[in-house]
Each structure stands twice: as C-alpha cells, then as structure tokens.
Short mmCIF file of C-alpha atoms and ligand atoms in Angstrom, two decimals:
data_model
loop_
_atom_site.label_atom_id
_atom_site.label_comp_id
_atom_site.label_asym_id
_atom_site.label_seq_id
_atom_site.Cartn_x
_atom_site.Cartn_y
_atom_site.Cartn_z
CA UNK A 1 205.78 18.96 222.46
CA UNK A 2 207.64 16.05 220.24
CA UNK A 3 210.07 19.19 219.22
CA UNK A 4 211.36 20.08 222.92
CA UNK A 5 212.17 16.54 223.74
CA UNK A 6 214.13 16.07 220.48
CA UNK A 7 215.57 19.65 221.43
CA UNK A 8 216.57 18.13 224.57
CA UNK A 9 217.52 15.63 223.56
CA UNK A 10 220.29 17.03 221.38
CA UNK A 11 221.35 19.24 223.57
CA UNK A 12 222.46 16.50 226.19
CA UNK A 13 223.91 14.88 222.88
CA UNK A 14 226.25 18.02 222.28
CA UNK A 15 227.05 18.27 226.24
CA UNK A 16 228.06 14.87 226.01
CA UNK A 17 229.91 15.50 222.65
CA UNK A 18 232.00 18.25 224.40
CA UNK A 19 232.74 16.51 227.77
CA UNK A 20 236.26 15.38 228.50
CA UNK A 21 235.95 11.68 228.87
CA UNK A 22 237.58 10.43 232.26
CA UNK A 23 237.55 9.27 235.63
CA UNK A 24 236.47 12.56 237.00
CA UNK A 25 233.66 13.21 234.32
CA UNK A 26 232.30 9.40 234.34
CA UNK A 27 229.40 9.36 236.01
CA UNK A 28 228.04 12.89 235.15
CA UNK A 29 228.36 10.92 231.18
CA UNK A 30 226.67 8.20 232.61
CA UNK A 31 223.96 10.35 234.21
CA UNK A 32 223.21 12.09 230.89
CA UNK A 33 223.36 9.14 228.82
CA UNK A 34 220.39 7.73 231.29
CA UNK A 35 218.55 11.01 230.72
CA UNK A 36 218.93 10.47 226.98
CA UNK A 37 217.60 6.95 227.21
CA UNK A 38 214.49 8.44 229.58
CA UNK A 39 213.51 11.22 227.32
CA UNK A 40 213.38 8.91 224.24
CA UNK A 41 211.12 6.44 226.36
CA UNK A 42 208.62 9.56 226.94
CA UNK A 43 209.29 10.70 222.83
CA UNK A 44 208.20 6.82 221.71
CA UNK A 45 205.58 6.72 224.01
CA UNK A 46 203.97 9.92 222.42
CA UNK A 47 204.94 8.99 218.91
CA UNK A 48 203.22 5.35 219.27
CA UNK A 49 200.46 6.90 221.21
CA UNK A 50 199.90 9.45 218.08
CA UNK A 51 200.62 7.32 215.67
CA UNK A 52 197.75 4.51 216.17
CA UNK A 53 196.38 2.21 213.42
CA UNK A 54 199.12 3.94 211.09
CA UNK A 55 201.38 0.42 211.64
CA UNK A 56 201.63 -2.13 209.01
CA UNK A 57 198.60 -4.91 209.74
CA UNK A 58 200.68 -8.13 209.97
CA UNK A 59 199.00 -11.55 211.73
CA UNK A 60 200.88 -13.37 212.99
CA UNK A 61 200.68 -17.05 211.75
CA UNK A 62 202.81 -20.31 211.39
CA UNK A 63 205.29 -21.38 214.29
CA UNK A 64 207.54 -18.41 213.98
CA UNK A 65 207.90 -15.10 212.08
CA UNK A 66 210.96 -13.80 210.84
CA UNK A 67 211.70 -10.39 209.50
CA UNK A 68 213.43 -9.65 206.09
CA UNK A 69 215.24 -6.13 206.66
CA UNK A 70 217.63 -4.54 204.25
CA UNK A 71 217.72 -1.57 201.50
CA UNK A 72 215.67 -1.14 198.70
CA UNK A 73 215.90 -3.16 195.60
CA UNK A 74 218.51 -5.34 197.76
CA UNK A 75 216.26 -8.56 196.66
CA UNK A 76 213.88 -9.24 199.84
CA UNK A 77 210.40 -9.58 197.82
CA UNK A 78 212.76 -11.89 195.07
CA UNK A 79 213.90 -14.10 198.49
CA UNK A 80 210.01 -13.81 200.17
CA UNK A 81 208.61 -15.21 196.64
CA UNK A 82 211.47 -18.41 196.29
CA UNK A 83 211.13 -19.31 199.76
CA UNK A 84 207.03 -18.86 200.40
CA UNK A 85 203.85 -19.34 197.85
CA UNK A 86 203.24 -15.56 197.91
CA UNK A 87 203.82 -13.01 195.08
CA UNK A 88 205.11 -9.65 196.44
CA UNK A 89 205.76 -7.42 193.79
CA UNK A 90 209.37 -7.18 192.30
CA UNK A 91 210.88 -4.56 190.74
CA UNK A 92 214.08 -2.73 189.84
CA UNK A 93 213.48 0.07 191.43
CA UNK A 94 213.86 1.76 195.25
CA UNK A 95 210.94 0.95 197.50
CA UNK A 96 208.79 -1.52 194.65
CA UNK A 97 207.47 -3.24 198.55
CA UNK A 98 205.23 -0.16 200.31
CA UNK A 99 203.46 -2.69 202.82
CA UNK A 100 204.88 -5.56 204.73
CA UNK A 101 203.62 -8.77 202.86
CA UNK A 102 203.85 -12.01 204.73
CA UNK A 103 204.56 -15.28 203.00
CA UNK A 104 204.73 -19.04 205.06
CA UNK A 105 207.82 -21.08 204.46
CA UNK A 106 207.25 -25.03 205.16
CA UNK A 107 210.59 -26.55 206.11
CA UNK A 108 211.09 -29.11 208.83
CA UNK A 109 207.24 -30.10 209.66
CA UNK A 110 206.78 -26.24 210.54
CA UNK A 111 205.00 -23.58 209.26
CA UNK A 112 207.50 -20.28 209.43
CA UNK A 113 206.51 -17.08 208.44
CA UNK A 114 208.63 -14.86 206.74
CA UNK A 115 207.68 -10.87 206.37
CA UNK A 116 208.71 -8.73 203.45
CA UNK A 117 209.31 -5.37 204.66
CA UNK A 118 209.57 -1.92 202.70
CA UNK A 119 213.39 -1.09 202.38
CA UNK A 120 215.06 0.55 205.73
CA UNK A 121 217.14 3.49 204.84
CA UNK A 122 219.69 5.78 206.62
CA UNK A 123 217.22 7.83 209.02
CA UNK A 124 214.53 5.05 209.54
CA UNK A 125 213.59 5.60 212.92
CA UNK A 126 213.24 9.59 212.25
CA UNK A 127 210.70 8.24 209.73
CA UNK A 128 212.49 8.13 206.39
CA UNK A 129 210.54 5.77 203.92
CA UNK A 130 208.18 3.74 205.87
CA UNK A 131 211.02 3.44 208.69
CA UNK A 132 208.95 4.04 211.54
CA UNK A 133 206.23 1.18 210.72
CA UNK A 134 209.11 -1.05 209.33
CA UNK A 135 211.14 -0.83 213.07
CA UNK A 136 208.03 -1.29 214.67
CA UNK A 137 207.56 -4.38 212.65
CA UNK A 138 210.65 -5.72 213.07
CA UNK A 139 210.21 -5.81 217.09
CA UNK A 140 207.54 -8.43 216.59
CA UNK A 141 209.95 -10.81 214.52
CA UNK A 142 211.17 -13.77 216.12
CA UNK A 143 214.19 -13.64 213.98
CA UNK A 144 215.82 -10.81 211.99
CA UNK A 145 217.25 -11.28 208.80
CA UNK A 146 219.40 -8.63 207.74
CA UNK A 147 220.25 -8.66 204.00
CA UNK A 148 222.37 -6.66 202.14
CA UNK A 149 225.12 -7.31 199.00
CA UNK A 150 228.77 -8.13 198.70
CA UNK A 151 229.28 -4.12 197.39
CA UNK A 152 227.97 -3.00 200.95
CA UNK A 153 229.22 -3.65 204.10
CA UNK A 154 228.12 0.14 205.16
CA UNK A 155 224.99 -0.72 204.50
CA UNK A 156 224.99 -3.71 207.26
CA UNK A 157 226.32 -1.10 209.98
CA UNK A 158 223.54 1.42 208.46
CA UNK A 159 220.81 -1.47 209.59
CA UNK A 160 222.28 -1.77 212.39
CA UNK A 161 222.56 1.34 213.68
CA UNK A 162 218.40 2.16 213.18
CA UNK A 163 217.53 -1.11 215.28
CA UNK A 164 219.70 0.06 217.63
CA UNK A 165 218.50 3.34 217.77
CA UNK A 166 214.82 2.22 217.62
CA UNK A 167 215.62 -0.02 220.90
CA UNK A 168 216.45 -3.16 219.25
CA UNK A 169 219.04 -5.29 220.54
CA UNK A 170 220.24 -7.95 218.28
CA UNK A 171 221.81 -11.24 219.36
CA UNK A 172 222.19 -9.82 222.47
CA UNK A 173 220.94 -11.29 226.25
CA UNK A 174 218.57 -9.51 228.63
CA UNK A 175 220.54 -7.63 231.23
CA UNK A 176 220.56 -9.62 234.73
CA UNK A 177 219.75 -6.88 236.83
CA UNK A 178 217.21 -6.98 239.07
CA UNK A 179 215.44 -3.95 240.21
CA UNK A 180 212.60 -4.06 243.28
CA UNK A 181 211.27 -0.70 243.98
CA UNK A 182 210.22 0.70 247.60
CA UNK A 183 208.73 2.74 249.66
CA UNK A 184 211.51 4.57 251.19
CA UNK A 185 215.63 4.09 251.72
CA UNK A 186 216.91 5.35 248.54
CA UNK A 187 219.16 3.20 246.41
CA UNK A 188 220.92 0.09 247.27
CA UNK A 189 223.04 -2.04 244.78
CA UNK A 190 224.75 -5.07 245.25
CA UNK A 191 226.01 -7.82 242.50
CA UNK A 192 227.01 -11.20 242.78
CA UNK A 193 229.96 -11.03 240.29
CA UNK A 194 233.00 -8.71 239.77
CA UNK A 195 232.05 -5.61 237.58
CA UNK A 196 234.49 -4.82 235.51
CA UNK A 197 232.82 -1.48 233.69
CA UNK A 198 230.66 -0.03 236.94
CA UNK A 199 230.91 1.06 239.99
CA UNK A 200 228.55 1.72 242.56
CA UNK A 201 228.78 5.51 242.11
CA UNK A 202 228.04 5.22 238.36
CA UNK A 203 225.12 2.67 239.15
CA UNK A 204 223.71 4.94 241.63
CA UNK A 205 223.97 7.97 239.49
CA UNK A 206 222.33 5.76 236.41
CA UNK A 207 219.52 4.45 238.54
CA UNK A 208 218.44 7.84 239.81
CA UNK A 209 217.54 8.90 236.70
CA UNK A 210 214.91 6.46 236.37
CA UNK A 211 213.91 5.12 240.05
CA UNK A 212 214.04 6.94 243.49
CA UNK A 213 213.97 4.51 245.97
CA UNK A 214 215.07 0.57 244.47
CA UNK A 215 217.10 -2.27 245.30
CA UNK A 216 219.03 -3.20 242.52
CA UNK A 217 220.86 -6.48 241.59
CA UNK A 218 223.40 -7.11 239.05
CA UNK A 219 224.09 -10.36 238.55
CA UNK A 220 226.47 -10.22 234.95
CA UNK A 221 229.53 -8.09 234.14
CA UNK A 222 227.38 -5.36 232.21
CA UNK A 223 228.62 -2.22 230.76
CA UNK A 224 226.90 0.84 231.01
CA UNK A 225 225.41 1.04 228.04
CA UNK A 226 223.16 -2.23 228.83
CA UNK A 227 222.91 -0.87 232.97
CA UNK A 228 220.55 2.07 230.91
CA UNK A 229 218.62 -0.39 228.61
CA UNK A 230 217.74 -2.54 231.56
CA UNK A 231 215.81 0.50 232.93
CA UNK A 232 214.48 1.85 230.04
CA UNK A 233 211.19 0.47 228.59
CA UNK A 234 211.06 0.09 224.79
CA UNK A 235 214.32 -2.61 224.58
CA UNK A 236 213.72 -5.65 222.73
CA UNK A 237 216.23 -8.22 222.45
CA UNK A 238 215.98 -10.23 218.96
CA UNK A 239 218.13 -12.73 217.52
CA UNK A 240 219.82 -12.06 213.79
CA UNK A 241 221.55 -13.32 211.09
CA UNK A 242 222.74 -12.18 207.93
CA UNK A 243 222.50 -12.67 204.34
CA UNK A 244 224.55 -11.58 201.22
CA UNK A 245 222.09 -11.77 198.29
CA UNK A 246 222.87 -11.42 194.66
CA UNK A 247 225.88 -13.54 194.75
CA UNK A 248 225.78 -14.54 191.14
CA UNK A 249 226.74 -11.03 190.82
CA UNK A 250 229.78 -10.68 193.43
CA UNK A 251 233.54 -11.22 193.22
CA UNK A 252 234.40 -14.37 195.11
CA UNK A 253 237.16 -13.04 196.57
CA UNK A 254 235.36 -9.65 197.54
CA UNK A 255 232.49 -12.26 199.59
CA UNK A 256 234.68 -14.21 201.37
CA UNK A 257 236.56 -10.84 202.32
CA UNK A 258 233.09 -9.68 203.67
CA UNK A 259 231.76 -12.71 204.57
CA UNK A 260 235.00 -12.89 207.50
CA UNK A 261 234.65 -9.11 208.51
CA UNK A 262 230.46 -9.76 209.33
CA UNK A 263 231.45 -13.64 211.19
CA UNK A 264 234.11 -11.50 213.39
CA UNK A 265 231.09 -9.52 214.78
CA UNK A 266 230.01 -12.36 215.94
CA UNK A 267 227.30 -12.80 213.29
CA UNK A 268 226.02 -15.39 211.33
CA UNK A 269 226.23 -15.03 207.66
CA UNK A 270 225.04 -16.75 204.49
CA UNK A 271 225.32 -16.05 200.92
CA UNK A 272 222.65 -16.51 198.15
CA UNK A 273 221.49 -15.56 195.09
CA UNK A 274 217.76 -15.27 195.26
CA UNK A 275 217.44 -15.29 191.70
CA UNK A 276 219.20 -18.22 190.71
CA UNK A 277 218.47 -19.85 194.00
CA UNK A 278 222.29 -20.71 194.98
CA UNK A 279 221.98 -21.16 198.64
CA UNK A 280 218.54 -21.48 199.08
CA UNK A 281 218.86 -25.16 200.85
CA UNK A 282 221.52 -24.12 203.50
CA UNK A 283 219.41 -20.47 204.25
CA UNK A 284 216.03 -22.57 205.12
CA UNK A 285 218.06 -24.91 207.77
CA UNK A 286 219.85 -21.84 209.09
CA UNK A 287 216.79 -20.44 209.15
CA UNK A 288 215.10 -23.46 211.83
CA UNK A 289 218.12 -23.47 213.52
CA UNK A 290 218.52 -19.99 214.40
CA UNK A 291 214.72 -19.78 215.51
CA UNK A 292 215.86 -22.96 218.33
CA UNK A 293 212.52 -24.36 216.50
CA UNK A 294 212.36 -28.46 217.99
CA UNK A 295 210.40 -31.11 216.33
CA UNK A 296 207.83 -33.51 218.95
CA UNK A 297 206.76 -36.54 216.94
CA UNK A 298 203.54 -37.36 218.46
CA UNK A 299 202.36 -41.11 219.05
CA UNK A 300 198.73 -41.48 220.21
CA UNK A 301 198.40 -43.86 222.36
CA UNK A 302 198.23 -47.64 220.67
CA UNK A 303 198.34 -45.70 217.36
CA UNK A 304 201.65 -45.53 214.69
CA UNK A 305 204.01 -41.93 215.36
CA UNK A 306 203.11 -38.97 213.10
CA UNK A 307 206.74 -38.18 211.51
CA UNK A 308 204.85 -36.48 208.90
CA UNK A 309 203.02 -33.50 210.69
CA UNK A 310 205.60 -33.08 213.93
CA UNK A 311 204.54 -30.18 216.92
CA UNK A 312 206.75 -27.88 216.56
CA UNK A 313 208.25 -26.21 219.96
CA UNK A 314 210.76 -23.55 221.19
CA UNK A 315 214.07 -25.42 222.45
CA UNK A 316 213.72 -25.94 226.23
CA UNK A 317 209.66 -26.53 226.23
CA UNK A 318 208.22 -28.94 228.26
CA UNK A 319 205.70 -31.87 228.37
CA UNK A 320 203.16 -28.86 229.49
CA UNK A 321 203.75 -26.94 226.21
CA UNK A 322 203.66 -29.78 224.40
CA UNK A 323 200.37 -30.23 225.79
CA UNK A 324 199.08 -26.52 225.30
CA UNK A 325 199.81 -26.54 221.84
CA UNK A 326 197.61 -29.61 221.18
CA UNK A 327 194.67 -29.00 223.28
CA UNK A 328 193.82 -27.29 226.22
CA UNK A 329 192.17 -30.18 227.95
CA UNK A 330 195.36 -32.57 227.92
CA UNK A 331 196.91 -30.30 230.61
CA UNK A 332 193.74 -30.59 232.71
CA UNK A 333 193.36 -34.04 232.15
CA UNK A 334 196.99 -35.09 232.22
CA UNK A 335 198.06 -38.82 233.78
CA UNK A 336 201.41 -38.79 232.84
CA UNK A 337 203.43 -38.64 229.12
CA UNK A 338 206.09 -41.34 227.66
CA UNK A 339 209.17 -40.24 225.77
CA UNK A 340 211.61 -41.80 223.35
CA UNK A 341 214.21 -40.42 221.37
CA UNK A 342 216.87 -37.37 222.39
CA UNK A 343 215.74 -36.12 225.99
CA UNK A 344 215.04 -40.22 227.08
CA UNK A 345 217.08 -41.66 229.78
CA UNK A 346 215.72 -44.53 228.13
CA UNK A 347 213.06 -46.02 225.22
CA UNK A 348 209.56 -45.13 226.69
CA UNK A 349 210.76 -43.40 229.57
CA UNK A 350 207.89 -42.22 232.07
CA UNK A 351 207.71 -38.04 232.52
CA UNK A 352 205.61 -35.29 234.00
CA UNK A 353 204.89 -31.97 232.90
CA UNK A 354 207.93 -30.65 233.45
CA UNK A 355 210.04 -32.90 231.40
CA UNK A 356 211.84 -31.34 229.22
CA UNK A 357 211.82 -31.96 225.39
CA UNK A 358 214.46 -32.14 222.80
CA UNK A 359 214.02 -32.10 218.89
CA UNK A 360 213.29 -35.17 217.47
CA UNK A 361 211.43 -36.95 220.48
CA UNK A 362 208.64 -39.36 220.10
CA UNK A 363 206.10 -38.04 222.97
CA UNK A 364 202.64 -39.77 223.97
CA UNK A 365 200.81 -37.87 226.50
CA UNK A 366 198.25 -40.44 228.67
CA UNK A 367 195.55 -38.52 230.16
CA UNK A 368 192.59 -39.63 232.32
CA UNK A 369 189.37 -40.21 230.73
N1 LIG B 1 221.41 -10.58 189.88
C1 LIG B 1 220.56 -10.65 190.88
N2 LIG B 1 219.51 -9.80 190.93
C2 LIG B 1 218.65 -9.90 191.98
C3 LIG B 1 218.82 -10.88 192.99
N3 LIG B 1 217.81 -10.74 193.87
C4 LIG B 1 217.04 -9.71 193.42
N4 LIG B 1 217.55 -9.20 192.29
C5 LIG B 1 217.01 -8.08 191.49
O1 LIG B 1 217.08 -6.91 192.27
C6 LIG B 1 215.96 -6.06 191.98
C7 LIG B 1 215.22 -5.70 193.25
O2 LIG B 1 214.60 -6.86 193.74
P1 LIG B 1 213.42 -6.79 194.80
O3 LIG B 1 213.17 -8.20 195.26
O4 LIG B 1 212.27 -6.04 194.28
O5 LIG B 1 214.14 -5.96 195.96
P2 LIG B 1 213.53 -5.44 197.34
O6 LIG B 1 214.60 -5.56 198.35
O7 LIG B 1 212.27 -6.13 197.64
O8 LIG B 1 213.28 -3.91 197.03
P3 LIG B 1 212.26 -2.85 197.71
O9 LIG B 1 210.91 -3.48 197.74
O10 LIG B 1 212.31 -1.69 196.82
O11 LIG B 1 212.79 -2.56 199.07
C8 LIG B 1 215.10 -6.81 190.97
O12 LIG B 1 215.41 -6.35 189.68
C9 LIG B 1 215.54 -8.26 191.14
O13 LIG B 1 215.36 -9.03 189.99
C10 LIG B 1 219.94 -11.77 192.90
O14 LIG B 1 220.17 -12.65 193.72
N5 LIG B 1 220.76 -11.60 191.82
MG1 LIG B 2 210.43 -5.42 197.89
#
C-alpha cells in the first residue's frame, strides 16, 4: 500500500517538476503541492501506525528537553557527557550512539534534559540509519540543537532539509489561519491583512484539497508553502540553534566565514570544542535562554526566599502555573499571591492568578486554610 502512495507521490513530484511556473499554472502548482502534503499525512499515519513500540523509549524529565542532532562522529555523545553526569559511549567511528541516551544538565536552578541522538544522515526520514526513530524523537524536543563542524556547512542544510521533510518546522511561528468547518456552503476565505503571496483562487484551490465545506481565516501574510502546513496534520514547529563543535580543530578565519553565512539565516550559532570545553559556559546560557526558561524565587509565607532551588517556568506563565507546578491544592485553595522583583508595579505588589510572571520574581502565594 506504502509503495502506491510513494508512487504517487512522485509522480505529482515530476508533474510539478515539468510544469511551467506562472500566473496561468499557479494554482494547479498549488493544488498539487496540497495533494503532496495530504498523501504524506495518510503515508506517516500508516508508517507510525506500523511502526509501534519500534521508537526510541525516552522519558521525559527535568524542566525541558532539548535534542542534540547532527552527523555521526560530529561530537554529540563528547558534548552530552561535558554538559550532563551521563556516559554515552564515544567513539571515532560513524554511528558509536545506536539509542537515544538522555543526560540532565543543571544550570540556572533548572533541571534541563539534553538527548543524545544516533547520527542523522542524508535520507533520514526514508529511514537511513536510525532516521526514522531519530525525527520522531526530535519532534518531542523543546529545543533543537543542530551541530555540525566548521568543514561542513552542507551538512547544516542536509539537517535541515530531513526536519523539514519529516514535518518539522524550525524557528518558525504557527500559521494564523483559522479554519471552522461546516455543514454546507463550500469555501469562504477572508483575512484581516494584505496577502502578498495568495489569492483567494489559490486559497480556495489549496483548501479543497483538504476540507469541503470551511470558513477560513488568515490573519498573517503567509506564503503558500505554510497555507499547506496549516492544513496538514503532522507539522511541528520547534525552536533551534546551532553549534560548530570541534573548534580546536578549525581555521579561525574559515568559522567566522561560516559562523556569518548560518547568523544570515536567521540562526543562532555558537562555537565549541567539546573536547577541550572552549565554549562550554556561553552554550549552557544560550541554552536557558533559547528554551524562554524563567526563574520564580519562592518565599513562603513569614519564611526567608529560596534563591537556591527557584520554580522554573516557561516565559509568559502565570501565578496559576506557578501554582500547578507546586501543588495542586494551591490553585484550589488560592487567596491571593504577592510579587516582588521584574513583573512588580511595586515591592510586594498584590496579584491574582492571572498575573503574569517574569524571571527573577520573588512570588508568595497566600491560600486559605
Ligand atoms: N578535536 C576534537 N575532537 C572531538 C570533539 N568532539 C568530539 N570529538 C571526537 O570526535 C569523535 C566522535 O565523537 P562522538 O562524541 O562519539 O560523536 P557522535 O556525534 O556522538 O557520533 P555518533 O554517535 O557516531 O553519531 C571522537 O573521536 C571524539 O573524541 C572536539 O571538540 N574536538
Ligand atoms: Mg554518539
């Protein structure tokens, strides 16, 4: 069955391949690109559906997980063992890591963990390697880290190109479209800003492909490309950075070269050596930072604040998930919390549960007996 999707697949590929590209063909490419993007919904769904229990087994643990991706013997089990108290195995030789091995980094008051993955090679998502499971783990991640060496650029738009092709969208925002499906009445589309890469014929002849009767709203200047991962079901959108290990190896001149061409993607890029440890400090705070981790100092009430042990939160939470995190029963029993620090109008301001909390805040939650 897999085999005649695929086959379709391609052949769409090849129409699309040998279409003129213009005003006049537009939406007919738009149509089959949509088809494309349905058919490899349906081809996951069967592959993931077959393919049970054959996943790496990762818990999750800590505050936040982020995923080490790269090719083999690039250095990821060298960084997971300098950064975290676990021993993955290290060797000089393609795919030494088989399994994903999980390791917990301590920096800031939080516990982050950080997943070594088996190397991801050219033809990942087609299963090269362990490149099915690996993709699959990497859509868990809270943060991919994509590492690779000064000598290979190539292989950063390799990466790239699998998590893209396995439905991963890095650095990149949720499409605002909003799509409410009816009864009857066909299609409808309106948008509350100008669209400069759509029009309503193109949207139309997009949306069929996946909905028959919907109301859809687009509310950002989206191209088509994002119009078809809005409707189809296996995107996931995951912030990433990048690393350039082994730089006790590399030409200075060579990194900063590369360093430049990765930052005008519009990525953020470090280099280490995870052997010497050279850039070990500065990778850690990138690290928090990029995972928008905050730090809650708590203060019990008539008691000193905890700066050692803080509650660590996602930028934007509130006094409520402040309160989840600690104990179920403060939400039920909740009087009213007291905030100093960053997100205080003033020292010991009063605040409800929607308050919300900046890094760095002293917080005491009162609750009724
Ligand atoms: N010179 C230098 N060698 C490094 C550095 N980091 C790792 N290596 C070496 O590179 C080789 C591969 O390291 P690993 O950590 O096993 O690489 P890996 O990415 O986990 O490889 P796979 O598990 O096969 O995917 C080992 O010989 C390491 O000692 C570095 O920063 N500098
Ligand atoms: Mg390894």
């Amino acid at each position: 069955m897999d085999a005649t999707i695929e086959e379709q697949i391609k052949k769409i590929e090849d129409e699309i391949f040998n279409t003129q590209k213009n005003k006049a063909t537009e939406h007919h490419i738009g149509k089959l690109k949509a088809k494309i993007a349905r058919l490899k919904d349906v081809a996951e769904k069967r592959k993931s559906q077959g393919a049970k229990g054959k996943g790496f087994s990762i818990k999750k643990s800590g505050d936040a997980t982020v995923g080490i991706i790269g090719f083999p013997s690039i250095g990821k089990s060298t960084l997971l063992n300098q950064l975290t108290s676990a021993s993955s195995k290290i060797g000089d030789y393609d795919f030494t890591t088989l399994d994903a091995i999980p390791g917990i980094m301590k920096y800031n008051g939080a516990d982050i963990q950080l997943l070594d993955l088996p190397g991801l090679i050219e033809g990942a998502a087609e299963g090269k390697g362990r490149g099915r499971e690996v993709l699959s783990a990497v859509r868990n991640v809270d943060l991919a880290m994509l590492m690779i060496d000064a000598q290979h650029l190539d292989h950063l738009e390799v990466i790239e190109k699998e998590l893209y092709g396995a439905g991963l969208r890095l650095n990149k925002k949720t499409p605002d479209v909003v799509v409410t499906k009816k009864g009857q009445g066909g299609i409808t589309v309106n948008s509350t800003v100008k669209l400069s890469y759509l029009n309503e014929g193109l949207i139309k002849s997009i949306a069929s492909e996946f909905v028959i009767n919907a109301d859809i709203i687009i509310r950002a200047d989206i191209t088509e490309d994002q119009l078809i991962d809005s409707f189809s079901q296996n995107r996931i959108y995951v912030p990433a950075m990048v690393v350039i290990n082994k730089k006790d190896l590399a030409d200075g001149k060579i990194l900063d070269a590369i360093t430049l061409k990765i930052k005008e993607k519009g990525l953020c890029v470090l280099t280490i050596s995870a052997t010497t440890g050279d850039g070990l400090n500065e990778l850690r705070e990138e690290i928090f930072s990029q995972l928008k981790l905050i730090r809650i100092y708590m203060k019990p009430v008539g008691k000193q604040t905890d700066y050692e042990e803080p509650l660590i939160l996602r930028k934007d939470a509130k006094v409520e998930d402040a309160c989840r995190k600690l104990h179920r029963d403060f939400k039920r029993k909740f009087r009213y919390a007291s905030v100093s620090g960053p997100s205080a109008k003033h020292d010991i301001q009063k605040v409800g549960l929607e308050h919300i909390l900046q890094d760095e805040d002293v917080l005491t939650i009162v609750t009724w007996r």
